[in-house]
Amino acid sequence: MAESAAVEARSVTKTFGVAPDLVRALDDVSVAIEENEFFTLLGPSGCGKTTLLRLIAGLELPNSGDILLAGRSVVHLPPHERPVNTVFQSYALFPHMSVAQNIAFGLEMRGLARDEIARTVGEMLTLVKMQGLDARRPGQLSGGQQQRVALARALANHPKVLLLDEPLSALDLKLRQGMRGELKSLQRRTGITFVFVTHDQEEALTMSDRIAVMDRGRVQQLGTPLDIYERPVNKFVADFIGDTNFLEATALGEEGGFVRCRCAGGFELLVGGIPPAPGATVTVALRPEKIVLHPGGAHGTVTQAVYVGTDTNYVVQLSVKTDLGVRVQNAVDGRARFAVGEHVGIEVPPGAARLLKD
Amino acid sequence: MTEAALSPMPAESLAATADRVASARARMHRRFLEIRWGLAGPALLVIGVFGIVPLLIILVYSFLKAGSYGGVEWGFSTAAYVQFLFERDIFDEQLRFATDYLQIFARSILLALGATVFCLVIGFPTAYFMATRPASSRNLWVFLITLPFWTNLLIRTYSMMLIIRDEGLINDFLLWTGLTGRPIVILYTDFAIGLGLLYSFLPFMVLPLYASLEKLDFRFVEAAFDLYATRGRVLRRIIIPLAKPGIVAGCLLVFIPAIGAFITPLMLGGGKQMMIGNLIALQFGSSRNWPFGSAASLILMALVMIALIIYVRSSADRSKASHG
Amino acid sequence: MADPRATLDLKRQPGFGPVAWFCLFMLYAPIAVLFVFSFNAGRSVNNWSGFSLDWYVKAFHNEGIQDAAWISLQVAFAATLAATILATAAALATTRTRPWAGQTGAYLVINLPLMVPEIVTAIATLSFFALIASLSGIRFGLGTLIITHTVFCIPFAYLPIRARLEGMDLTLEQAAADLYATPWQAFRRVTLPLLAPGISAGAALAFIVSFDDFTISQFVAGPGQQTLPIYIYGAIRRGVTPEVNAISTILLMISILFVSASFLIGRRRQ
């Protein structure tokens, strides 16, 4: 038998409420998550990412479809009979138990021997660098420490799959950035499949092996961080991940594996993607940082310049209706390279822009 | 957990999966309802049998004939309701319009309304003052107002009686200052009952008022001052409208127990100045007219229901208004 | 204006402070008088003639009071136990889930005893037990009082338990289930310990409400079932003495003790 995916959702549909207030949280979603993978479900709130996670955990039942863990259907099993563990968004640490009791909870429920429980709890405390805090109550811990206990409590059970529901959202920025690295290295060391839910694209891009970008109950694109950022398939993905200019353009024809397009303002660029019929009107996605400005050109006029530290964000007017956002690194002395009112030329390296489906 | 449930099922048909999901959903739903009813059932049964059935019994009793020595005789009669408005002449058996019982009902309603108004007059400033205290002393105030709410009403009424008696502290004080030569009769008057109701149910007014004033966002008050409102206008135009849910709830919580008061008129009205509660008690005591007492109880319940309906309506209007 | 800061305090409304203090005075002055004169050496309840604990000693040795206290305690304990168990189960059924068919109805029934005037409950229950006795000859003895008290104690026990449950994080039980706890284990190890303060607060309130009840008990109590409040009412009718003040003061203290306990337990952080 072929190697089965660690987690698989097959045509899963889940609705909440009744018509006319019926919400389709998941609409015929199929995803296969490989073993030892750091897999991220990314999307805006209400896109269905948390619902999918809860279906895998067994906290919700789908209307239709199947959930498989290592090739076995578990869709009909209650959460306590599924070999997965969850780190909840609010951590859900038991407030009446100490750190050690929290970590031991799952082991006790599975009826493990006392000394084995004690040994595992010790290992977990070391793993998340919480030695010596075993007697504290969750209320006496900082947000970051609570986060570690929640991780330890889930990992203590050596699950095949660890589900993480926006675990970093309650932490402040500095701590969040630190935890990203720690989570990633924890995943590498333990070899456990991580299914990570977040609405933060930076988190998703920096930690994941693969990302599923979700919107309105459907998976919009599934791929590596590089795929998602460099080759968005549709307008939603291009817009949700990073800053993007959307340009109406006319396809002129193929050229060296790219598609030559002409935009407003008359400049032409070579775009990556599946070539459409020549003469078709297409939408092109173009990242602001990939655009090169030349002083004294005739493509457009700088109408706005906003200093953001390392860079300056410019708005270049191409035509009456079309503005282009451009991000240019500042000079070494921090000065902006262009001034408002300056006429500039625009250059886009071949393949930097992408053709979108819609 | 059977082995079959966990065995790989790559060849399972879509229909079989759908069946399994559907039956798991049905099982979960059934179990959910079983647990809910199983948990709520015993309490509902106890209240149903020993709380609701008795009310149905007095509904039936109110349409029966009075037994000669208390209790009821089995036979349909509307005499209990007729008795409210008419009395039967002892000599010629004619029904004559009589207002004795109507007066008791009118007095009860007036006393309850009066107590509600005075509770509001004292309770609103109190609740507002409490809500504007620093958090530490606020909790102490809430505790001090809550405490009488939970202490024995009989004993609290007795302590009020001690003070307003002819030989009580108030009269002692008035005599000592020479403001009056003779003790002023307070006890066993309507005024005493009204005072007793006010004293008994004041916490019922303050607590809901406080609950809504405590949540009041004082930025509205600051905004109103910023727009040139005076203190009085801020109170009338901002604070009172925002506290309206609390005012309605407080008035209801005072009116309902006040209209059905029994201990207060019993002890401070001295049996002469009756309210509905005493009238009912009398029918099950020395008057031995259970049907009439049952009918009076039902009318009292109806008054309470009317007050509750007014409350539910006003809060429904409010939630409609707030949801556009 | 004495203090210029007072005029700058935007929250302040002139005259509200004195009314609040008057309110407090009004609520406590009569109780304070009752309390003070329970220690009076003389027979009067408003002429002070020296401090004495005689009336308390008298009250403690009064057999009528002893019997009534024993009845009250039995009824209150039994009713509290029954009402708290029933209310806890009902609170678990009516919170923390999507609404189920009949939930609103259940909520109304549980709170019904709060909406019916006491005197109506009293005579209706009297009629009910009288009817049962005349139809079947069954008499419940002290059980009559216990059942009656249980009914009106249920909503008082229910409200703090429900409040506690509603404030509890739903994901805690989900976390327990995720960590292999069966529904029963999740309840036993997570829900129940966290609910304990709510249950204690509810039980304390049920106990005072039962212990303090006069109106309903007076109608429902059979011969030889005189509770403490009924005894006190009888004593007041016989004549106002510091002994009545003494036993009243003890009753007030018991109430205050239980409310304070309920208040402190209920407010304890989760």
mmCIF file of N, CA, C and O in Angstrom, chain B residues 201-270:
data_model
loop_
_atom_site.group_PDB
_atom_site.id
_atom_site.type_symbol
_atom_site.label_atom_id
_atom_site.label_comp_id
_atom_site.label_asym_id
_atom_site.label_seq_id
_atom_site.Cartn_x
_atom_site.Cartn_y
_atom_site.Cartn_z
ATOM 1 N N PHE B 201 -37.992 46.784 50.191
ATOM 2 C CA PHE B 201 -37.652 46.475 48.800
ATOM 3 C C PHE B 201 -36.677 47.449 48.167
ATOM 4 O O PHE B 201 -36.406 47.378 46.972
ATOM 5 N N LEU B 202 -36.153 48.398 48.973
ATOM 6 C CA LEU B 202 -35.170 49.354 48.454
ATOM 7 C C LEU B 202 -33.976 48.671 47.755
ATOM 8 O O LEU B 202 -33.578 49.094 46.670
ATOM 9 N N PRO B 203 -33.393 47.615 48.328
ATOM 10 C CA PRO B 203 -32.265 46.972 47.631
ATOM 11 C C PRO B 203 -32.636 46.440 46.255
ATOM 12 O O PRO B 203 -31.824 46.423 45.355
ATOM 13 N N PHE B 204 -33.924 46.020 46.092
ATOM 14 C CA PHE B 204 -34.372 45.482 44.803
ATOM 15 C C PHE B 204 -34.304 46.555 43.727
ATOM 16 O O PHE B 204 -34.239 46.252 42.543
ATOM 17 N N MET B 205 -34.403 47.831 44.143
ATOM 18 C CA MET B 205 -34.316 48.928 43.182
ATOM 19 C C MET B 205 -32.859 49.298 42.922
ATOM 20 O O MET B 205 -32.444 49.497 41.777
ATOM 21 N N VAL B 206 -32.094 49.409 44.010
ATOM 22 C CA VAL B 206 -30.726 49.913 43.871
ATOM 23 C C VAL B 206 -29.873 48.969 43.023
ATOM 24 O O VAL B 206 -29.125 49.422 42.149
ATOM 25 N N LEU B 207 -30.010 47.668 43.235
ATOM 26 C CA LEU B 207 -29.087 46.735 42.570
ATOM 27 C C LEU B 207 -29.205 46.717 41.036
ATOM 28 O O LEU B 207 -28.188 46.848 40.355
ATOM 29 N N PRO B 208 -30.413 46.590 40.461
ATOM 30 C CA PRO B 208 -30.465 46.654 38.984
ATOM 31 C C PRO B 208 -30.070 48.025 38.443
ATOM 32 O O PRO B 208 -29.462 48.109 37.366
ATOM 33 N N LEU B 209 -30.409 49.093 39.167
ATOM 34 C CA LEU B 209 -29.994 50.433 38.721
ATOM 35 C C LEU B 209 -28.478 50.518 38.689
ATOM 36 O O LEU B 209 -27.886 51.015 37.735
ATOM 37 N N TYR B 210 -27.877 50.017 39.759
ATOM 38 C CA TYR B 210 -26.414 50.049 39.827
ATOM 39 C C TYR B 210 -25.821 49.242 38.670
ATOM 40 O O TYR B 210 -24.866 49.684 38.031
ATOM 41 N N ALA B 211 -26.428 48.087 38.403
ATOM 42 C CA ALA B 211 -25.896 47.226 37.336
ATOM 43 C C ALA B 211 -25.867 47.962 36.000
ATOM 44 O O ALA B 211 -24.920 47.839 35.233
ATOM 45 N N SER B 212 -26.920 48.766 35.725
ATOM 46 C CA SER B 212 -26.901 49.452 34.424
ATOM 47 C C SER B 212 -26.052 50.724 34.476
ATOM 48 O O SER B 212 -25.442 51.089 33.469
ATOM 49 N N LEU B 213 -26.001 51.394 35.627
ATOM 50 C CA LEU B 213 -25.181 52.615 35.708
ATOM 51 C C LEU B 213 -23.694 52.295 35.729
ATOM 52 O O LEU B 213 -22.872 53.064 35.224
ATOM 53 N N GLU B 214 -23.359 51.139 36.303
ATOM 54 C CA GLU B 214 -21.955 50.773 36.382
ATOM 55 C C GLU B 214 -21.379 50.532 34.990
ATOM 56 O O GLU B 214 -20.213 50.776 34.739
ATOM 57 N N LYS B 215 -22.249 50.048 34.082
ATOM 58 C CA LYS B 215 -21.793 49.770 32.721
ATOM 59 C C LYS B 215 -21.766 51.033 31.870
ATOM 60 O O LYS B 215 -21.265 51.014 30.757
ATOM 61 N N LEU B 216 -22.385 52.117 32.411
ATOM 62 C CA LEU B 216 -22.501 53.345 31.624
ATOM 63 C C LEU B 216 -21.110 53.856 31.240
ATOM 64 O O LEU B 216 -20.207 53.923 32.070
ATOM 65 N N ASP B 217 -20.979 54.185 29.966
ATOM 66 C CA ASP B 217 -19.705 54.673 29.451
ATOM 67 C C ASP B 217 -19.639 56.184 29.700
ATOM 68 O O ASP B 217 -20.370 56.951 29.079
ATOM 69 N N PHE B 218 -18.797 56.584 30.631
ATOM 70 C CA PHE B 218 -18.775 57.997 31.022
ATOM 71 C C PHE B 218 -18.171 58.901 29.950
ATOM 72 O O PHE B 218 -18.178 60.111 30.092
ATOM 73 N N ARG B 219 -17.686 58.302 28.854
ATOM 74 C CA ARG B 219 -17.240 59.154 27.747
ATOM 75 C C ARG B 219 -18.420 59.896 27.134
ATOM 76 O O ARG B 219 -18.272 60.989 26.618
ATOM 77 N N PHE B 220 -19.640 59.276 27.222
ATOM 78 C CA PHE B 220 -20.824 59.982 26.735
ATOM 79 C C PHE B 220 -21.047 61.243 27.561
ATOM 80 O O PHE B 220 -21.430 62.281 27.034
ATOM 81 N N VAL B 221 -20.840 61.113 28.879
ATOM 82 C CA VAL B 221 -21.022 62.256 29.759
ATOM 83 C C VAL B 221 -20.009 63.337 29.400
ATOM 84 O O VAL B 221 -20.346 64.527 29.283
ATOM 85 N N GLU B 222 -18.776 62.927 29.180
ATOM 86 C CA GLU B 222 -17.747 63.904 28.810
ATOM 87 C C GLU B 222 -18.090 64.575 27.486
ATOM 88 O O GLU B 222 -17.950 65.791 27.335
ATOM 89 N N ALA B 223 -18.585 63.770 26.546
ATOM 90 C CA ALA B 223 -18.955 64.338 25.245
ATOM 91 C C ALA B 223 -20.069 65.358 25.403
ATOM 92 O O ALA B 223 -20.049 66.418 24.777
ATOM 93 N N ALA B 224 -21.044 65.052 26.287
ATOM 94 C CA ALA B 224 -22.162 65.970 26.488
ATOM 95 C C ALA B 224 -21.681 67.277 27.103
ATOM 96 O O ALA B 224 -22.088 68.370 26.699
ATOM 97 N N PHE B 225 -20.770 67.175 28.091
ATOM 98 C CA PHE B 225 -20.218 68.394 28.690
ATOM 99 C C PHE B 225 -19.461 69.189 27.628
ATOM 100 O O PHE B 225 -19.532 70.416 27.580
ATOM 101 N N ASP B 226 -18.758 68.478 26.783
ATOM 102 C CA ASP B 226 -17.999 69.114 25.708
ATOM 103 C C ASP B 226 -18.931 69.879 24.779
ATOM 104 O O ASP B 226 -18.558 70.884 24.199
ATOM 105 N N LEU B 227 -20.183 69.395 24.656
ATOM 106 C CA LEU B 227 -21.171 70.050 23.785
ATOM 107 C C LEU B 227 -22.049 71.001 24.588
ATOM 108 O O LEU B 227 -23.227 71.157 24.301
ATOM 109 N N TYR B 228 -21.493 71.555 25.638
ATOM 110 C CA TYR B 228 -22.113 72.650 26.409
ATOM 111 C C TYR B 228 -23.299 72.254 27.275
ATOM 112 O O TYR B 228 -24.086 73.112 27.653
ATOM 113 N N ALA B 229 -23.488 70.945 27.590
ATOM 114 C CA ALA B 229 -24.594 70.572 28.464
ATOM 115 C C ALA B 229 -24.237 70.925 29.908
ATOM 116 O O ALA B 229 -23.069 70.901 30.288
ATOM 117 N N THR B 230 -25.268 71.263 30.701
ATOM 118 C CA THR B 230 -25.040 71.485 32.129
ATOM 119 C C THR B 230 -25.175 70.139 32.839
ATOM 120 O O THR B 230 -25.627 69.165 32.261
ATOM 121 N N ARG B 231 -24.805 70.133 34.135
ATOM 122 C CA ARG B 231 -24.900 68.911 34.926
ATOM 123 C C ARG B 231 -26.306 68.317 34.911
ATOM 124 O O ARG B 231 -26.498 67.128 34.735
ATOM 125 N N GLY B 232 -27.293 69.187 35.099
ATOM 126 C CA GLY B 232 -28.689 68.739 35.121
ATOM 127 C C GLY B 232 -29.112 68.149 33.784
ATOM 128 O O GLY B 232 -29.786 67.133 33.709
ATOM 129 N N ARG B 233 -28.685 68.809 32.719
ATOM 130 C CA ARG B 233 -29.056 68.325 31.385
ATOM 131 C C ARG B 233 -28.358 67.005 31.071
ATOM 132 O O ARG B 233 -28.943 66.135 30.426
ATOM 133 N N VAL B 234 -27.122 66.874 31.487
ATOM 134 C CA VAL B 234 -26.403 65.604 31.281
ATOM 135 C C VAL B 234 -27.190 64.489 31.951
ATOM 136 O O VAL B 234 -27.401 63.421 31.385
ATOM 137 N N LEU B 235 -27.687 64.751 33.165
ATOM 138 C CA LEU B 235 -28.451 63.747 33.904
ATOM 139 C C LEU B 235 -29.721 63.379 33.140
ATOM 140 O O LEU B 235 -30.021 62.206 32.931
ATOM 141 N N ARG B 236 -30.458 64.415 32.715
ATOM 142 C CA ARG B 236 -31.753 64.177 32.058
ATOM 143 C C ARG B 236 -31.606 63.600 30.663
ATOM 144 O O ARG B 236 -32.349 62.718 30.269
ATOM 145 N N ARG B 237 -30.644 64.117 29.911
ATOM 146 C CA ARG B 237 -30.581 63.765 28.492
ATOM 147 C C ARG B 237 -29.649 62.586 28.218
ATOM 148 O O ARG B 237 -29.786 61.925 27.196
ATOM 149 N N ILE B 238 -28.687 62.329 29.085
ATOM 150 C CA ILE B 238 -27.710 61.269 28.810
ATOM 151 C C ILE B 238 -27.850 60.114 29.792
ATOM 152 O O ILE B 238 -28.122 58.975 29.424
ATOM 153 N N ILE B 239 -27.686 60.430 31.089
ATOM 154 C CA ILE B 239 -27.570 59.354 32.074
ATOM 155 C C ILE B 239 -28.881 58.595 32.247
ATOM 156 O O ILE B 239 -28.915 57.369 32.159
ATOM 157 N N ILE B 240 -29.980 59.321 32.455
ATOM 158 C CA ILE B 240 -31.248 58.637 32.709
ATOM 159 C C ILE B 240 -31.696 57.809 31.498
ATOM 160 O O ILE B 240 -32.054 56.637 31.658
ATOM 161 N N PRO B 241 -31.636 58.358 30.267
ATOM 162 C CA PRO B 241 -32.015 57.492 29.130
ATOM 163 C C PRO B 241 -31.159 56.230 29.014
ATOM 164 O O PRO B 241 -31.677 55.160 28.717
ATOM 165 N N LEU B 242 -29.860 56.361 29.291
ATOM 166 C CA LEU B 242 -28.991 55.189 29.172
ATOM 167 C C LEU B 242 -29.250 54.188 30.290
ATOM 168 O O LEU B 242 -28.989 53.004 30.153
ATOM 169 N N ALA B 243 -29.755 54.676 31.435
ATOM 170 C CA ALA B 243 -29.999 53.773 32.570
ATOM 171 C C ALA B 243 -31.405 53.197 32.517
ATOM 172 O O ALA B 243 -31.823 52.500 33.434
ATOM 173 N N LYS B 244 -32.136 53.460 31.431
ATOM 174 C CA LYS B 244 -33.545 53.072 31.401
ATOM 175 C C LYS B 244 -33.786 51.576 31.624
ATOM 176 O O LYS B 244 -34.706 51.216 32.362
ATOM 177 N N PRO B 245 -32.988 50.694 31.031
ATOM 178 C CA PRO B 245 -33.221 49.272 31.312
ATOM 179 C C PRO B 245 -33.176 48.974 32.811
ATOM 180 O O PRO B 245 -34.000 48.224 33.326
ATOM 181 N N GLY B 246 -32.217 49.578 33.512
ATOM 182 C CA GLY B 246 -32.096 49.383 34.951
ATOM 183 C C GLY B 246 -33.297 49.956 35.684
ATOM 184 O O GLY B 246 -33.786 49.374 36.655
ATOM 185 N N ILE B 247 -33.786 51.111 35.232
ATOM 186 C CA ILE B 247 -34.931 51.746 35.890
ATOM 187 C C ILE B 247 -36.161 50.855 35.749
ATOM 188 O O ILE B 247 -36.865 50.587 36.727
ATOM 189 N N VAL B 248 -36.383 50.353 34.530
ATOM 190 C CA VAL B 248 -37.555 49.497 34.313
ATOM 191 C C VAL B 248 -37.436 48.223 35.155
ATOM 192 O O VAL B 248 -38.379 47.836 35.849
ATOM 193 N N ALA B 249 -36.257 47.601 35.134
ATOM 194 C CA ALA B 249 -36.064 46.361 35.896
ATOM 195 C C ALA B 249 -36.254 46.621 37.393
ATOM 196 O O ALA B 249 -36.916 45.847 38.088
ATOM 197 N N GLY B 250 -35.687 47.708 37.888
ATOM 198 C CA GLY B 250 -35.788 48.032 39.308
ATOM 199 C C GLY B 250 -37.232 48.254 39.721
ATOM 200 O O GLY B 250 -37.685 47.743 40.745
ATOM 201 N N CYS B 251 -37.970 49.028 38.918
ATOM 202 C CA CYS B 251 -39.372 49.309 39.253
ATOM 203 C C CYS B 251 -40.165 48.003 39.312
ATOM 204 O O CYS B 251 -40.979 47.791 40.204
ATOM 205 N N LEU B 252 -39.884 47.120 38.354
ATOM 206 C CA LEU B 252 -40.592 45.846 38.322
ATOM 207 C C LEU B 252 -40.250 44.995 39.545
ATOM 208 O O LEU B 252 -41.116 44.395 40.170
ATOM 209 N N LEU B 253 -38.968 44.977 39.889
ATOM 210 C CA LEU B 253 -38.523 44.141 41.003
ATOM 211 C C LEU B 253 -39.050 44.662 42.339
ATOM 212 O O LEU B 253 -39.113 43.927 43.309
ATOM 213 N N VAL B 254 -39.406 45.939 42.406
ATOM 214 C CA VAL B 254 -40.021 46.466 43.627
ATOM 215 C C VAL B 254 -41.529 46.242 43.573
ATOM 216 O O VAL B 254 -42.139 45.776 44.539
ATOM 217 N N PHE B 255 -42.128 46.549 42.413
ATOM 218 C CA PHE B 255 -43.587 46.490 42.319
ATOM 219 C C PHE B 255 -44.121 45.074 42.562
ATOM 220 O O PHE B 255 -45.096 44.893 43.295
ATOM 221 N N ILE B 256 -43.468 44.084 41.952
ATOM 222 C CA ILE B 256 -44.015 42.719 42.048
ATOM 223 C C ILE B 256 -44.056 42.184 43.489
ATOM 224 O O ILE B 256 -45.113 41.752 43.948
ATOM 225 N N PRO B 257 -42.952 42.235 44.238
ATOM 226 C CA PRO B 257 -43.095 41.757 45.624
ATOM 227 C C PRO B 257 -43.954 42.693 46.471
ATOM 228 O O PRO B 257 -44.615 42.243 47.401
ATOM 229 N N ALA B 258 -43.987 43.991 46.144
ATOM 230 C CA ALA B 258 -44.770 44.925 46.955
ATOM 231 C C ALA B 258 -46.257 44.661 46.797
ATOM 232 O O ALA B 258 -47.007 44.678 47.770
ATOM 233 N N ILE B 259 -46.697 44.375 45.557
ATOM 234 C CA ILE B 259 -48.135 44.160 45.347
ATOM 235 C C ILE B 259 -48.595 42.888 46.053
ATOM 236 O O ILE B 259 -49.720 42.783 46.526
ATOM 237 N N GLY B 260 -47.701 41.921 46.170
ATOM 238 C CA GLY B 260 -48.074 40.671 46.835
ATOM 239 C C GLY B 260 -47.587 40.592 48.275
ATOM 240 O O GLY B 260 -47.551 39.514 48.850
ATOM 241 N N ALA B 261 -47.222 41.740 48.857
ATOM 242 C CA ALA B 261 -46.636 41.739 50.205
ATOM 243 C C ALA B 261 -47.593 41.124 51.220
ATOM 244 O O ALA B 261 -48.803 41.304 51.143
ATOM 245 N N PHE B 262 -47.020 40.396 52.142
ATOM 246 C CA PHE B 262 -47.838 39.778 53.189
ATOM 247 C C PHE B 262 -47.330 40.167 54.571
ATOM 248 O O PHE B 262 -48.076 40.661 55.419
ATOM 249 N N ILE B 263 -46.039 39.983 54.803
ATOM 250 C CA ILE B 263 -45.485 40.254 56.132
ATOM 251 C C ILE B 263 -45.612 41.736 56.502
ATOM 252 O O ILE B 263 -46.002 42.070 57.617
ATOM 253 N N THR B 264 -45.293 42.613 55.548
ATOM 254 C CA THR B 264 -45.292 44.041 55.850
ATOM 255 C C THR B 264 -46.661 44.532 56.330
ATOM 256 O O THR B 264 -46.758 45.099 57.426
ATOM 257 N N PRO B 265 -47.746 44.325 55.549
ATOM 258 C CA PRO B 265 -49.047 44.775 56.054
ATOM 259 C C PRO B 265 -49.493 43.996 57.287
ATOM 260 O O PRO B 265 -50.185 44.547 58.153
ATOM 261 N N LEU B 266 -49.059 42.722 57.393
ATOM 262 C CA LEU B 266 -49.436 41.917 58.553
ATOM 263 C C LEU B 266 -48.914 42.562 59.831
ATOM 264 O O LEU B 266 -49.621 42.696 60.821
ATOM 265 N N MET B 267 -47.649 42.980 59.798
ATOM 266 C CA MET B 267 -47.028 43.488 61.025
ATOM 267 C C MET B 267 -47.205 44.984 61.193
ATOM 268 O O MET B 267 -47.357 45.468 62.300
ATOM 269 N N LEU B 268 -47.142 45.742 60.096
ATOM 270 C CA LEU B 268 -47.207 47.199 60.226
ATOM 271 C C LEU B 268 -48.622 47.732 60.004
ATOM 272 O O LEU B 268 -48.931 48.869 60.343
ATOM 273 N N GLY B 269 -49.506 46.897 59.393
ATOM 274 C CA GLY B 269 -50.886 47.315 59.194
ATOM 275 C C GLY B 269 -51.787 46.793 60.298
ATOM 276 O O GLY B 269 -52.946 47.179 60.393
ATOM 277 N N GLY B 270 -51.267 45.907 61.097
ATOM 278 C CA GLY B 270 -51.973 45.425 62.278
ATOM 279 C C GLY B 270 -53.292 44.739 61.983
ATOM 280 O O GLY B 270 -54.192 44.732 62.805
#
